PDB file of C-alpha atoms in Angstrom:
ATOM      1  CA  UNK A   1      71.919 216.386 105.959  1.00  0.00           C
ATOM      2  CA  UNK A   2      73.505 212.894 105.761  1.00  0.00           C
ATOM      3  CA  UNK A   3      77.378 212.647 106.385  1.00  0.00           C
ATOM      4  CA  UNK A   4      79.032 209.467 105.168  1.00  0.00           C
ATOM      5  CA  UNK A   5      82.437 208.598 106.709  1.00  0.00           C
ATOM      6  CA  UNK A   6      84.775 206.067 105.409  1.00  0.00           C
ATOM      7  CA  UNK A   7      87.589 204.839 107.632  1.00  0.00           C
ATOM      8  CA  UNK A   8      90.456 203.114 105.893  1.00  0.00           C
ATOM      9  CA  UNK A   9      93.242 201.777 107.860  1.00  0.00           C
ATOM     10  CA  UNK A  10      96.481 201.776 106.032  1.00  0.00           C
ATOM     11  CA  UNK A  11      99.722 200.350 107.339  1.00  0.00           C
ATOM     12  CA  UNK A  12     102.746 202.143 106.057  1.00  0.00           C
ATOM     13  CA  UNK A  13     106.300 200.821 105.613  1.00  0.00           C
ATOM     14  CA  UNK A  14     108.411 200.390 108.609  1.00  0.00           C
ATOM     15  CA  UNK A  15     111.882 201.854 109.051  1.00  0.00           C
ATOM     16  CA  UNK A  16     114.829 200.041 111.070  1.00  0.00           C
ATOM     17  CA  UNK A  17     113.553 201.887 114.184  1.00  0.00           C
ATOM     18  CA  UNK A  18     110.055 200.525 114.090  1.00  0.00           C
ATOM     19  CA  UNK A  19     111.144 197.107 112.968  1.00  0.00           C
ATOM     20  CA  UNK A  20     113.612 197.086 115.731  1.00  0.00           C
ATOM     21  CA  UNK A  21     110.875 197.820 118.351  1.00  0.00           C
ATOM     22  CA  UNK A  22     108.593 195.245 116.840  1.00  0.00           C
ATOM     23  CA  UNK A  23     111.171 192.737 116.949  1.00  0.00           C
ATOM     24  CA  UNK A  24     112.789 193.957 120.364  1.00  0.00           C
ATOM     25  CA  UNK A  25     116.276 194.139 118.737  1.00  0.00           C
ATOM     26  CA  UNK A  26     118.955 196.864 118.060  1.00  0.00           C
ATOM     27  CA  UNK A  27     118.853 198.703 114.878  1.00  0.00           C
ATOM     28  CA  UNK A  28     122.466 197.660 114.550  1.00  0.00           C
ATOM     29  CA  UNK A  29     121.533 193.972 114.438  1.00  0.00           C
ATOM     30  CA  UNK A  30     119.178 194.723 111.646  1.00  0.00           C
ATOM     31  CA  UNK A  31     121.836 196.518 109.709  1.00  0.00           C
ATOM     32  CA  UNK A  32     124.170 193.551 110.435  1.00  0.00           C
ATOM     33  CA  UNK A  33     121.654 191.102 109.227  1.00  0.00           C
ATOM     34  CA  UNK A  34     120.989 193.125 105.757  1.00  0.00           C
ATOM     35  CA  UNK A  35     124.975 193.209 105.195  1.00  0.00           C
ATOM     36  CA  UNK A  36     124.958 189.290 105.949  1.00  0.00           C
ATOM     37  CA  UNK A  37     121.922 188.602 103.786  1.00  0.00           C
ATOM     38  CA  UNK A  38     119.704 187.659 106.582  1.00  0.00           C
ATOM     39  CA  UNK A  39     116.516 188.897 108.158  1.00  0.00           C
ATOM     40  CA  UNK A  40     113.442 189.970 106.569  1.00  0.00           C
ATOM     41  CA  UNK A  41     113.398 191.279 103.093  1.00  0.00           C
ATOM     42  CA  UNK A  42     113.875 195.133 102.880  1.00  0.00           C
ATOM     43  CA  UNK A  43     113.090 197.766 100.447  1.00  0.00           C
ATOM     44  CA  UNK A  44     115.663 200.592  99.525  1.00  0.00           C
ATOM     45  CA  UNK A  45     113.805 204.017  98.693  1.00  0.00           C
ATOM     46  CA  UNK A  46     117.071 206.138  97.862  1.00  0.00           C
ATOM     47  CA  UNK A  47     119.033 205.997 100.843  1.00  0.00           C
ATOM     48  CA  UNK A  48     116.410 204.713 103.135  1.00  0.00           C
ATOM     49  CA  UNK A  49     115.588 201.292 104.373  1.00  0.00           C
ATOM     50  CA  UNK A  50     111.898 200.188 104.383  1.00  0.00           C
ATOM     51  CA  UNK A  51     110.393 196.931 105.419  1.00  0.00           C
ATOM     52  CA  UNK A  52     106.858 195.729 104.441  1.00  0.00           C
ATOM     53  CA  UNK A  53     104.951 194.738 107.698  1.00  0.00           C
ATOM     54  CA  UNK A  54     103.362 191.699 106.057  1.00  0.00           C
ATOM     55  CA  UNK A  55     106.671 190.625 104.805  1.00  0.00           C
ATOM     56  CA  UNK A  56     108.238 190.907 108.261  1.00  0.00           C
ATOM     57  CA  UNK A  57     105.159 188.884 109.817  1.00  0.00           C
ATOM     58  CA  UNK A  58     105.460 186.037 107.366  1.00  0.00           C
ATOM     59  CA  UNK A  59     109.379 185.904 107.947  1.00  0.00           C
ATOM     60  CA  UNK A  60     108.498 185.685 111.728  1.00  0.00           C
ATOM     61  CA  UNK A  61     106.098 182.972 111.153  1.00  0.00           C
ATOM     62  CA  UNK A  62     108.581 181.181 108.885  1.00  0.00           C
ATOM     63  CA  UNK A  63     111.429 181.540 111.527  1.00  0.00           C
ATOM     64  CA  UNK A  64     109.214 180.150 114.165  1.00  0.00           C
ATOM     65  CA  UNK A  65     107.951 177.454 111.852  1.00  0.00           C
ATOM     66  CA  UNK A  66     111.412 176.297 111.281  1.00  0.00           C
ATOM     67  CA  UNK A  67     112.262 175.904 114.812  1.00  0.00           C
ATOM     68  CA  UNK A  68     115.582 177.768 114.573  1.00  0.00           C
ATOM     69  CA  UNK A  69     116.618 179.748 117.709  1.00  0.00           C
ATOM     70  CA  UNK A  70     119.116 181.788 115.952  1.00  0.00           C
ATOM     71  CA  UNK A  71     117.528 184.371 113.325  1.00  0.00           C
ATOM     72  CA  UNK A  72     121.099 184.548 111.697  1.00  0.00           C
ATOM     73  CA  UNK A  73     120.481 180.847 110.383  1.00  0.00           C
ATOM     74  CA  UNK A  74     117.468 181.930 108.606  1.00  0.00           C
ATOM     75  CA  UNK A  75     118.058 183.449 105.202  1.00  0.00           C
ATOM     76  CA  UNK A  76     116.660 186.622 104.059  1.00  0.00           C
ATOM     77  CA  UNK A  77     113.272 186.355 102.406  1.00  0.00           C
ATOM     78  CA  UNK A  78     112.896 187.629  98.946  1.00  0.00           C
ATOM     79  CA  UNK A  79     109.864 189.554  97.791  1.00  0.00           C
ATOM     80  CA  UNK A  80     108.515 188.525  94.341  1.00  0.00           C
TER      81      UNK A  80
END
């Protein structure tokens, strides 16, 4: 009997807690950024805020490429 196993790795969306851990910043800072229109683009699913890890990583690269020390100076990336 042959058993075929297919491993699929999926990375789900991150909540503010996961993003805060990834960036090493408090969730309150993320909330402040969202209200000011800064930071990585987010998705609202009902009352829940979620972040696409690929978009977050692209935002971090853009931030580092810009040479800015303060993330509040970098506008929010828009999906699309």
